[in-house]
């Protein structure tokens, strides 16, 4: 009940209304009015005195300021938070962005509740369900008497910037995941050493790597790692360093790291369909066993489906799969430009 106020809801036929002549906020005599647009094309000329109209103008200005501040803070947090705290999780990023979006609204609610800046919100307004509500009880009762309506007491939010309450935080919830993925590219780690290993990232994050040998889409570990220069190290169960590399992770690219994988070969297999029917093999090589993949990988560690024999006249397309095997079992590479570059 802390952030709500008491209002009076009018129930009945609202298509044709006769309004009282007194101010809708204070009941004072007035000859001025403010247009209130409702469902459909319904328009009401709501009477207000000069004082209440001035307060309404101040309310509109404050609402615009709150909306602008909410959008700016929300956007800045969504864009910059991963750079301020690279190791933060997506949940923390979303929470920080949402708090930034809501903060101006909370401030506006506190300010408009004080005597220094009285609320100037419209006294007569349409609720989300299409019903007419009024803050000033005498005006609501007179309006109901003139039009044969019923009056019911209800609760409404007190936030001054109620117009931004929904879409400003939603803007942050939309921007934050995208920026998080941009600043945290995908890293696939494959343990082919035959023994359990620990992956240590920048000496702060430690992840267990179970060994795998045969090709399987479920083999390996997929992580989201902050972009930029990172130190990757593979440790055995005793803490000894099996492999280490200083690598560069970039946005919009997938990355593969296979420490202690000597004797295994990796390649990209491009399978064409329809008019592009065919298969190409692009070998991958890196002394650090780390690759930045410039080509989008459709399937990991599993071959693409075989082209059908009856689709040679279709427009087709190409699927890319990343494969690995012991070098003695790997296919003879075809000379093609290398699509993945190791440091």
Coordinates of N, CA and C in Angstrom, one line a residue, residues 157-247:
X157 N -1.5 3.2 -8.6 CA -0.1 3.5 -8.3 C 0.1 4.9 -8.2
X158 N 1.1 5.3 -7.3 CA 1.4 6.7 -7.0 C 2.5 7.2 -7.8
X159 N 3.2 6.4 -8.6 CA 4.4 6.8 -9.3 C 4.0 7.9 -10.3
X160 N 4.8 9.0 -10.2 CA 4.5 10.1 -11.1 C 4.7 9.8 -12.5
X161 N 5.8 9.0 -12.8 CA 6.1 8.6 -14.2 C 5.5 7.3 -14.5
X162 N 4.2 7.1 -14.3 CA 3.6 5.9 -14.5 C 3.6 5.5 -16.0
X163 N 3.7 6.5 -16.9 CA 3.8 6.2 -18.3 C 5.0 5.4 -18.7
X164 N 6.1 5.6 -18.0 CA 7.3 4.9 -18.3 C 7.5 3.7 -17.4
X165 N 6.6 3.4 -16.6 CA 6.8 2.3 -15.6 C 7.0 0.9 -16.3
X166 N 6.3 0.7 -17.5 CA 6.4 -0.6 -18.1 C 7.5 -0.6 -19.2
X167 N 7.5 0.4 -20.1 CA 8.4 0.2 -21.2 C 9.8 0.6 -21.0
X168 N 10.1 1.5 -20.0 CA 11.5 1.9 -19.8 C 12.2 0.7 -19.2
X169 N 11.8 0.0 -18.1 CA 12.5 -1.2 -17.7 C 12.6 -2.3 -18.8
X170 N 11.5 -2.4 -19.5 CA 11.5 -3.4 -20.6 C 12.6 -3.1 -21.6
X171 N 12.8 -1.8 -21.9 CA 13.9 -1.5 -22.8 C 15.3 -2.0 -22.3
X172 N 15.5 -1.9 -21.0 CA 16.7 -2.4 -20.4 C 16.8 -3.9 -20.5
X173 N 15.6 -4.6 -20.3 CA 15.6 -6.0 -20.3 C 15.9 -6.5 -21.7
X174 N 15.6 -5.7 -22.8 CA 15.8 -6.1 -24.1 C 17.3 -5.8 -24.5
X175 N 17.8 -4.7 -24.1 CA 19.2 -4.3 -24.4 C 20.2 -5.1 -23.7
X176 N 20.0 -5.3 -22.4 CA 21.0 -6.0 -21.6 C 21.4 -7.3 -22.1
X177 N 20.5 -8.3 -22.4 CA 21.0 -9.6 -22.9 C 21.9 -9.5 -24.1
X178 N 21.4 -8.6 -25.1 CA 22.2 -8.5 -26.3 C 23.6 -7.9 -26.1
X179 N 23.7 -6.9 -25.2 CA 25.0 -6.4 -24.9 C 25.9 -7.4 -24.1
X180 N 25.2 -8.1 -23.2 CA 26.0 -9.1 -22.5 C 26.6 -10.2 -23.5
X181 N 25.8 -10.6 -24.4 CA 26.3 -11.6 -25.4 C 27.4 -11.0 -26.3
X182 N 27.2 -9.7 -26.6 CA 28.3 -9.0 -27.4 C 29.6 -8.9 -26.6
X183 N 29.5 -8.6 -25.3 CA 30.8 -8.5 -24.6 C 31.3 -9.8 -24.0
X184 N 30.5 -10.9 -24.2 CA 30.9 -12.2 -23.7 C 30.8 -13.2 -24.8
X185 N 31.7 -13.3 -25.7 CA 31.7 -14.3 -26.8 C 31.7 -15.7 -26.3
X186 N 31.3 -16.6 -27.1 CA 31.3 -18.0 -26.8 C 32.6 -18.7 -26.9
X187 N 33.0 -19.5 -25.9 CA 34.2 -20.2 -25.9 C 33.9 -21.7 -25.7
X188 N 34.3 -22.5 -26.7 CA 34.1 -24.0 -26.5 C 35.4 -24.6 -26.2
X189 N 35.4 -25.4 -25.1 CA 36.6 -26.0 -24.6 C 36.5 -27.5 -24.7
X190 N 37.5 -28.2 -25.3 CA 37.4 -29.6 -25.5 C 38.6 -30.3 -24.8
X191 N 38.4 -31.2 -24.0 CA 39.5 -32.0 -23.2 C 39.7 -33.3 -23.9
X192 N 40.8 -33.4 -24.7 CA 41.1 -34.7 -25.4 C 42.4 -35.3 -24.8
X193 N 42.7 -34.9 -23.6 CA 43.9 -35.4 -22.9 C 43.8 -36.8 -22.3
X194 N 42.5 -37.2 -22.1 CA 42.3 -38.5 -21.5 C 42.2 -38.5 -20.0
X195 N 42.4 -37.3 -19.4 CA 42.4 -37.2 -17.9 C 41.6 -36.0 -17.5
X196 N 41.0 -36.0 -16.3 CA 40.3 -34.7 -15.9 C 41.2 -33.5 -15.8
X197 N 40.7 -32.4 -16.2 CA 41.5 -31.2 -16.2 C 40.7 -30.1 -15.6
X198 N 41.4 -29.0 -15.1 CA 40.7 -27.8 -14.7 C 41.1 -26.7 -15.7
X199 N 40.1 -26.0 -16.1 CA 40.4 -24.8 -16.9 C 40.3 -23.5 -16.0
X200 N 41.4 -22.8 -16.1 CA 41.5 -21.6 -15.3 C 41.6 -20.4 -16.2
X201 N 40.7 -19.4 -16.0 CA 40.6 -18.2 -16.9 C 41.1 -17.0 -16.1
X202 N 42.1 -16.4 -16.5 CA 42.7 -15.2 -15.8 C 43.0 -15.4 -14.3
X203 N 43.3 -16.6 -14.0 CA 43.6 -17.0 -12.6 C 42.5 -16.7 -11.6
X204 N 41.3 -16.5 -12.1 CA 40.2 -16.1 -11.2 C 39.0 -17.1 -11.3
X205 N 38.8 -17.6 -12.5 CA 37.7 -18.5 -12.7 C 38.2 -19.9 -13.0
X206 N 37.6 -20.9 -12.3 CA 38.1 -22.3 -12.5 C 36.9 -23.2 -12.8
X207 N 37.0 -24.0 -13.9 CA 35.9 -24.8 -14.4 C 36.5 -26.2 -14.6
X208 N 35.8 -27.2 -14.2 CA 36.2 -28.6 -14.4 C 35.9 -29.1 -15.9
X209 N 36.9 -29.8 -16.4 CA 36.8 -30.3 -17.8 C 36.9 -31.8 -17.7
X210 N 35.8 -32.5 -18.1 CA 35.8 -33.9 -18.2 C 36.4 -34.4 -19.5
X211 N 37.1 -35.5 -19.5 CA 37.7 -35.9 -20.8 C 36.7 -36.5 -21.7
X212 N 36.9 -36.3 -23.0 CA 36.1 -36.8 -24.1 C 37.0 -37.2 -25.2
X213 N 36.6 -38.2 -26.0 CA 37.5 -38.6 -27.1 C 36.7 -38.7 -28.4
X214 N 35.6 -39.4 -28.4 CA 34.8 -39.6 -29.6 C 34.0 -38.3 -29.9
X215 N 33.7 -38.1 -31.2 CA 32.9 -36.9 -31.6 C 31.5 -37.0 -31.0
X216 N 31.0 -35.9 -30.5 CA 29.7 -35.9 -30.0 C 29.3 -34.4 -29.8
X217 N 28.0 -34.0 -30.2 CA 27.6 -32.6 -30.0 C 27.6 -32.2 -28.5
X218 N 27.5 -33.2 -27.6 CA 27.5 -32.9 -26.2 C 28.9 -32.8 -25.6
X219 N 29.9 -33.2 -26.3 CA 31.3 -33.2 -25.8 C 31.8 -31.7 -25.6
X220 N 32.7 -31.6 -24.7 CA 33.2 -30.2 -24.5 C 32.4 -29.4 -23.5
X221 N 32.8 -28.2 -23.3 CA 32.2 -27.3 -22.4 C 32.0 -25.9 -23.1
X222 N 30.8 -25.3 -23.1 CA 30.6 -24.0 -23.7 C 30.5 -23.0 -22.6
X223 N 31.3 -21.9 -22.7 CA 31.3 -20.9 -21.7 C 31.1 -19.5 -22.4
X224 N 30.7 -18.6 -21.6 CA 30.6 -17.2 -22.0 C 31.8 -16.4 -21.3
X225 N 32.7 -15.9 -22.0 CA 33.9 -15.3 -21.4 C 34.0 -13.9 -21.8
X226 N 34.4 -12.9 -20.9 CA 34.5 -11.5 -21.3 C 35.5 -11.4 -22.5
X227 N 35.2 -10.6 -23.4 CA 36.1 -10.4 -24.6 C 37.3 -9.6 -24.2
X228 N 38.3 -9.7 -25.0 CA 39.6 -9.1 -24.8 C 40.7 -10.1 -24.6
X229 N 41.8 -9.7 -24.1 CA 42.9 -10.6 -23.8 C 42.7 -11.4 -22.6
X230 N 42.8 -12.7 -22.7 CA 42.5 -13.6 -21.6 C 43.7 -14.7 -21.5
X231 N 44.0 -15.1 -20.3 CA 44.9 -16.1 -20.1 C 44.2 -17.4 -19.8
X232 N 44.3 -18.4 -20.6 CA 43.7 -19.7 -20.4 C 44.8 -20.7 -20.0
X233 N 44.5 -21.5 -19.0 CA 45.4 -22.5 -18.5 C 44.7 -23.8 -18.2
X234 N 45.3 -24.9 -18.5 CA 44.7 -26.2 -18.2 C 45.6 -26.9 -17.2
X235 N 45.0 -27.2 -16.0 CA 45.7 -27.8 -14.9 C 45.2 -29.3 -14.7
X236 N 46.2 -30.2 -14.3 CA 45.8 -31.5 -14.0 C 45.2 -31.5 -12.5
X237 N 44.8 -32.7 -12.1 CA 44.2 -32.8 -10.7 C 45.2 -32.4 -9.6
X238 N 46.5 -32.5 -9.9 CA 47.5 -32.2 -8.9 C 47.9 -30.7 -8.9
X239 N 47.3 -29.9 -9.9 CA 47.6 -28.5 -10.0 C 48.7 -28.2 -10.9
X240 N 49.3 -29.2 -11.6 CA 50.3 -28.9 -12.6 C 49.8 -28.3 -13.9
X241 N 50.5 -27.5 -14.5 CA 50.1 -26.8 -15.7 C 50.3 -27.8 -16.9
X242 N 49.2 -28.1 -17.6 CA 49.3 -29.0 -18.7 C 49.5 -28.2 -20.0
X243 N 48.8 -27.0 -20.1 CA 48.8 -26.1 -21.2 C 48.4 -24.8 -20.8
X244 N 48.9 -23.7 -21.5 CA 48.6 -22.4 -21.2 C 48.7 -21.5 -22.4
X245 N 47.9 -20.5 -22.5 CA 47.9 -19.7 -23.7 C 47.3 -18.3 -23.4
X246 N 47.9 -17.3 -23.9 CA 47.4 -15.9 -23.9 C 46.6 -15.7 -25.2
X247 N 45.3 -15.5 -25.1 CA 44.5 -15.5 -26.3 C 43.7 -14.2 -26.3

